[in-house]
Amino acid sequence: TLASNEAARKSAASIFESAGTREGYCLVLGHGSQELIFELAQQDGLRVVVVDPDQAAANSLRLALRAAGVGAAKVTVIASDPAKVELPPYLASIAVVREMPPDDQPRAALIAKVFAALRPFGGFASLPIRGQDGAKALAPLMASPDSAGIAWKPAGDTMLLWRAGPLPGSGDWTHEHADAANTRVSKDSLVKAPLGLLWFGGTSNEAILPRHGHGPQPQVCNGRLFIEGMDLIRAMDIYTGSVLWE
């Protein structure tokens, strides 16, 4: 079993209540307590990615997780500086930052990095910044074109940050032929060449009807892809490829 304590349970419960979810990818950035990470790992639908700048602490956490029978498919531990690690965009449903740089510019850069990694339609981050310090640290991001959908509020010793709504210029595909008018034209103006992979692998498409056999068109709405199989309907997160329900 994983060790925990009352403080970790309260902290995790507060994070889940603010985030409004216990599923998806959870980033934990900075050196923090093993107990909180263990508590986050208890959630069935949550995959945790820890970025700890302390190599010894990262190794200690790996050993503790291994002893508890928790593999890297559930909790991945990366020994690196959170300010330097490259995070995939739109990955995290939840991000917990344990430490912030003391200087203004590195602090603003880390906040921008965390926000870029939040999933549209409600990705949430908890940052260890108080009151006016939070507003000051957030100002560079608020002034940038990358701040669309940003929402935040202070909460005691932390600042709570969300990416609300869709990405600007993104579009849905809600009917077999794009929309109710059967235009077969996407209104998405965000995605342009050159293209790259956002995610790969994951759940097999074996149960899904093949497009070359004129199977149903996958449809997209509010960051979710819906597709029909022979005996099922599946919903997936378009930003991570995770199956939401089936």
Tab-separated table of C-alpha atoms in Angstrom:
chain	number	residue	atom	x	y	z
A	1	THR	CA	0.000	0.000	0.000
A	2	LEU	CA	1.018	3.624	-0.481
A	3	ALA	CA	1.815	5.718	2.576
A	4	SER	CA	-0.264	8.841	3.127
A	5	ASN	CA	-1.281	11.178	5.938
A	6	GLU	CA	-4.133	13.502	6.837
A	7	ALA	CA	-2.422	16.604	5.423
A	8	ALA	CA	-1.877	14.864	2.067
A	9	ARG	CA	-5.473	13.631	1.969
A	10	LYS	CA	-6.802	17.142	2.635
A	11	SER	CA	-4.481	18.658	0.033
A	12	ALA	CA	-5.506	16.104	-2.608
A	13	ALA	CA	-9.209	16.545	-1.793
A	14	SER	CA	-8.851	20.327	-2.184
A	15	ILE	CA	-7.090	19.880	-5.541
A	16	PHE	CA	-9.790	17.530	-6.860
A	17	GLU	CA	-12.585	19.812	-5.656
A	18	SER	CA	-11.049	22.847	-7.391
A	19	ALA	CA	-10.202	20.915	-10.561
A	20	GLY	CA	-13.643	19.318	-10.794
A	21	THR	CA	-12.108	16.033	-11.945
A	22	ARG	CA	-10.095	13.025	-10.757
A	23	GLU	CA	-9.257	11.754	-14.235
A	24	GLY	CA	-6.728	12.399	-16.978
A	25	TYR	CA	-3.080	13.389	-16.678
A	26	CYS	CA	-1.790	15.104	-13.536
A	27	LEU	CA	1.517	16.995	-13.530
A	28	VAL	CA	3.392	17.507	-10.249
A	29	LEU	CA	6.230	19.980	-10.792
A	30	GLY	CA	8.964	20.607	-8.214
A	31	HIS	CA	10.149	18.838	-5.095
A	32	GLY	CA	7.180	17.857	-2.943
A	33	SER	CA	5.960	15.329	-0.430
A	34	GLN	CA	5.773	11.667	-1.381
A	35	GLU	CA	2.539	11.446	0.602
A	36	LEU	CA	0.687	13.844	-1.742
A	37	ILE	CA	1.944	11.984	-4.808
A	38	PHE	CA	0.866	8.689	-3.243
A	39	GLU	CA	-2.570	10.169	-2.564
A	40	LEU	CA	-2.912	11.348	-6.181
A	41	ALA	CA	-1.865	7.890	-7.376
A	42	GLN	CA	-4.812	6.314	-5.525
A	43	GLN	CA	-7.226	7.687	-8.140
A	44	ASP	CA	-8.111	5.040	-10.731
A	45	GLY	CA	-8.592	7.456	-13.612
A	46	LEU	CA	-5.516	9.622	-12.966
A	47	ARG	CA	-2.043	9.173	-14.472
A	48	VAL	CA	0.599	11.173	-12.595
A	49	VAL	CA	3.769	12.672	-14.107
A	50	VAL	CA	6.241	13.987	-11.502
A	51	VAL	CA	9.068	16.356	-12.491
A	52	ASP	CA	11.471	16.672	-9.541
A	53	PRO	CA	14.748	18.646	-9.823
A	54	ASP	CA	16.302	16.579	-7.000
A	55	GLN	CA	17.824	13.385	-8.447
A	56	ALA	CA	18.054	11.683	-5.036
A	57	ALA	CA	14.427	12.523	-4.224
A	58	ALA	CA	13.297	11.266	-7.643
A	59	ASN	CA	15.128	7.964	-7.106
A	60	SER	CA	13.659	7.645	-3.599
A	61	LEU	CA	10.149	8.182	-4.969
A	62	ARG	CA	10.722	5.594	-7.715
A	63	LEU	CA	11.843	3.022	-5.130
A	64	ALA	CA	8.835	3.763	-2.905
A	65	LEU	CA	6.432	3.420	-5.818
A	66	ARG	CA	8.066	0.191	-6.961
A	67	ALA	CA	7.854	-1.235	-3.436
A	68	ALA	CA	4.135	-0.407	-3.430
A	69	GLY	CA	3.635	-2.143	-6.781
A	70	VAL	CA	2.964	1.103	-8.692
A	71	GLY	CA	4.528	1.099	-12.158
A	72	ALA	CA	5.498	3.864	-14.579
A	73	ALA	CA	2.210	3.439	-16.443
A	74	LYS	CA	0.532	4.946	-13.357
A	75	VAL	CA	3.197	7.342	-12.026
A	76	THR	CA	6.126	8.532	-14.140
A	77	VAL	CA	9.007	10.265	-12.324
A	78	ILE	CA	11.323	12.562	-14.296
A	79	ALA	CA	14.458	13.979	-12.654
A	80	SER	CA	14.709	17.423	-14.251
A	81	ASP	CA	14.261	21.137	-13.653
A	82	PRO	CA	10.539	21.912	-14.246
A	83	ALA	CA	11.555	25.192	-15.887
A	84	LYS	CA	13.596	23.318	-18.511
A	85	VAL	CA	11.614	20.149	-19.166
A	86	GLU	CA	9.590	20.105	-22.404
A	87	LEU	CA	5.915	19.437	-21.620
A	88	PRO	CA	3.436	18.302	-24.297
A	89	PRO	CA	0.773	20.912	-25.043
A	90	TYR	CA	-2.792	20.441	-23.767
A	91	LEU	CA	-1.840	17.329	-21.751
A	92	ALA	CA	-2.894	17.957	-18.180
A	93	SER	CA	-6.302	17.919	-16.560
A	94	ILE	CA	-4.514	18.834	-13.312
A	95	ALA	CA	-1.137	20.470	-12.629
A	96	VAL	CA	0.315	20.956	-9.147
A	97	VAL	CA	3.347	23.232	-8.883
A	98	ARG	CA	5.246	22.718	-5.622
A	99	GLU	CA	7.933	25.394	-6.007
A	100	MET	CA	8.203	28.678	-7.919
A	101	PRO	CA	11.388	30.525	-8.982
A	102	PRO	CA	12.046	33.560	-6.759
A	103	ASP	CA	12.681	35.978	-9.643
A	104	ASP	CA	9.921	37.539	-11.738
A	105	GLN	CA	11.002	36.502	-15.243
A	106	PRO	CA	11.649	32.781	-14.528
A	107	ARG	CA	8.443	32.678	-12.503
A	108	ALA	CA	6.393	34.115	-15.367
A	109	ALA	CA	8.075	31.695	-17.803
A	110	LEU	CA	7.166	28.686	-15.633
A	111	ILE	CA	3.543	29.827	-15.351
A	112	ALA	CA	3.345	30.188	-19.144
A	113	LYS	CA	4.818	26.685	-19.548
A	114	VAL	CA	2.280	25.207	-17.133
A	115	PHE	CA	-0.632	26.998	-18.804
A	116	ALA	CA	0.476	25.735	-22.239
A	117	ALA	CA	0.344	22.176	-20.866
A	118	LEU	CA	-3.224	22.505	-19.545
A	119	ARG	CA	-6.015	20.788	-21.418
A	120	PRO	CA	-8.606	23.111	-23.005
A	121	PHE	CA	-12.125	22.876	-21.567
A	122	GLY	CA	-11.104	23.020	-17.930
A	123	GLY	CA	-7.448	22.105	-17.392
A	124	PHE	CA	-6.544	23.230	-13.842
A	125	ALA	CA	-3.317	24.267	-12.087
A	126	SER	CA	-2.487	25.022	-8.455
A	127	LEU	CA	0.424	27.456	-8.041
A	128	PRO	CA	2.157	28.349	-4.724
A	129	ILE	CA	1.718	32.116	-5.044
A	130	ARG	CA	-0.131	34.499	-2.735
A	131	GLY	CA	-2.492	37.417	-3.530
A	132	GLN	CA	-0.889	40.337	-5.347
A	133	ASP	CA	2.215	38.272	-6.127
A	134	GLY	CA	-0.047	36.013	-8.180
A	135	ALA	CA	-1.498	38.889	-10.216
A	136	LYS	CA	1.996	40.247	-10.869
A	137	ALA	CA	3.352	36.848	-11.918
A	138	LEU	CA	0.379	36.267	-14.211
A	139	ALA	CA	0.552	39.661	-15.956
A	140	PRO	CA	2.986	38.635	-18.761
A	141	LEU	CA	0.820	35.642	-19.695
A	142	MET	CA	-2.366	37.739	-19.603
A	143	ALA	CA	-0.762	40.202	-22.037
A	144	SER	CA	0.251	37.503	-24.526
A	145	PRO	CA	-1.860	36.032	-27.359
A	146	ASP	CA	-1.511	32.616	-25.698
A	147	SER	CA	-3.731	33.575	-22.763
A	148	ALA	CA	-7.103	32.808	-24.396
A	149	GLY	CA	-9.416	31.010	-22.021
A	150	ILE	CA	-7.391	31.878	-18.933
A	151	ALA	CA	-9.208	32.162	-15.612
A	152	TRP	CA	-7.694	32.433	-12.145
A	153	LYS	CA	-8.401	33.268	-8.524
A	154	PRO	CA	-6.403	33.445	-5.276
A	155	ALA	CA	-7.012	30.806	-2.621
A	156	GLY	CA	-4.999	31.368	0.563
A	157	ASP	CA	-1.346	30.583	-0.121
A	158	THR	CA	-2.041	29.418	-3.670
A	159	MET	CA	-3.274	30.737	-6.983
A	160	LEU	CA	-5.760	28.596	-8.904
A	161	LEU	CA	-5.482	28.730	-12.691
A	162	TRP	CA	-7.747	27.281	-15.415
A	163	ARG	CA	-7.808	27.016	-19.193
A	164	ALA	CA	-11.536	27.426	-19.841
A	165	GLY	CA	-13.298	26.759	-23.141
A	166	PRO	CA	-11.830	25.879	-26.548
A	167	LEU	CA	-8.626	26.986	-28.217
A	168	PRO	CA	-9.194	30.110	-30.374
A	169	GLY	CA	-9.784	29.106	-33.981
A	170	SER	CA	-10.535	25.480	-33.206
A	171	GLY	CA	-13.641	23.951	-34.743
A	172	ASP	CA	-16.012	21.042	-34.190
A	173	TRP	CA	-17.217	18.339	-36.595
A	174	THR	CA	-20.616	17.495	-35.187
A	175	HIS	CA	-22.369	15.671	-38.041
A	176	GLU	CA	-21.538	13.039	-40.636
A	177	HIS	CA	-20.811	15.831	-43.143
A	178	ALA	CA	-19.296	18.393	-40.740
A	179	ASP	CA	-22.438	20.250	-39.670
A	180	ALA	CA	-26.217	20.300	-39.965
A	181	ALA	CA	-25.931	21.978	-43.387
A	182	ASN	CA	-23.832	19.064	-44.743
A	183	THR	CA	-21.111	21.467	-45.896
A	184	ARG	CA	-18.209	19.019	-45.375
A	185	VAL	CA	-16.173	22.105	-44.525
A	186	SER	CA	-14.341	22.419	-41.224
A	187	LYS	CA	-14.492	25.805	-39.509
A	188	ASP	CA	-11.147	25.097	-37.815
A	189	SER	CA	-8.692	27.903	-38.628
A	190	LEU	CA	-6.128	26.951	-35.969
A	191	VAL	CA	-4.519	23.836	-37.435
A	192	LYS	CA	-2.185	24.536	-40.359
A	193	ALA	CA	0.729	22.809	-42.075
A	194	PRO	CA	3.312	21.686	-41.212
A	195	LEU	CA	1.482	19.140	-39.055
A	196	GLY	CA	2.819	16.932	-36.271
A	197	LEU	CA	1.645	14.292	-33.818
A	198	LEU	CA	-0.042	15.416	-30.629
A	199	TRP	CA	-0.381	11.825	-29.319
A	200	PHE	CA	-0.095	8.275	-30.621
A	201	GLY	CA	-0.816	4.731	-29.517
A	202	GLY	CA	-3.340	3.938	-26.830
A	203	THR	CA	-6.578	2.018	-27.229
A	204	SER	CA	-6.891	-0.297	-30.229
A	205	ASN	CA	-9.330	0.555	-33.017
A	206	GLU	CA	-10.134	-3.137	-33.510
A	207	ALA	CA	-13.761	-2.667	-32.392
A	208	ILE	CA	-14.268	0.427	-34.563
A	209	LEU	CA	-15.859	0.184	-38.004
A	210	PRO	CA	-13.272	0.895	-40.741
A	211	ARG	CA	-13.560	4.115	-42.720
A	212	HIS	CA	-12.543	2.324	-45.939
A	213	GLY	CA	-15.659	0.193	-45.495
A	214	HIS	CA	-17.667	3.427	-45.281
A	215	GLY	CA	-18.096	3.213	-41.529
A	216	PRO	CA	-19.471	6.166	-39.557
A	217	GLN	CA	-17.490	9.408	-39.573
A	218	PRO	CA	-15.897	10.265	-36.211
A	219	GLN	CA	-17.408	13.455	-34.799
A	220	VAL	CA	-15.801	16.064	-32.560
A	221	CYS	CA	-17.385	18.433	-30.048
A	222	ASN	CA	-15.909	20.347	-27.093
A	223	GLY	CA	-12.580	18.540	-27.149
A	224	ARG	CA	-14.099	15.060	-27.374
A	225	LEU	CA	-14.188	12.637	-30.267
A	226	PHE	CA	-17.175	10.299	-30.619
A	227	ILE	CA	-16.913	7.245	-32.834
A	228	GLU	CA	-19.171	4.251	-33.468
A	229	GLY	CA	-18.076	0.620	-33.454
A	230	MET	CA	-19.879	-2.607	-34.240
A	231	ASP	CA	-21.158	-2.957	-30.672
A	232	LEU	CA	-20.172	0.287	-28.986
A	233	ILE	CA	-19.909	4.053	-29.018
A	234	ARG	CA	-16.627	5.473	-27.745
A	235	ALA	CA	-15.716	8.955	-26.489
A	236	MET	CA	-12.068	10.043	-26.487
A	237	ASP	CA	-10.122	13.103	-25.376
A	238	ILE	CA	-8.803	14.608	-28.616
A	239	TYR	CA	-5.849	16.187	-26.791
A	240	THR	CA	-4.436	13.002	-25.223
A	241	GLY	CA	-6.166	10.073	-26.929
A	242	SER	CA	-7.520	8.842	-23.585
A	243	VAL	CA	-10.787	6.898	-23.685
A	244	LEU	CA	-13.317	8.812	-21.589
A	245	TRP	CA	-16.092	6.234	-21.774
A	246	GLU	CA	-17.297	3.429	-23.988
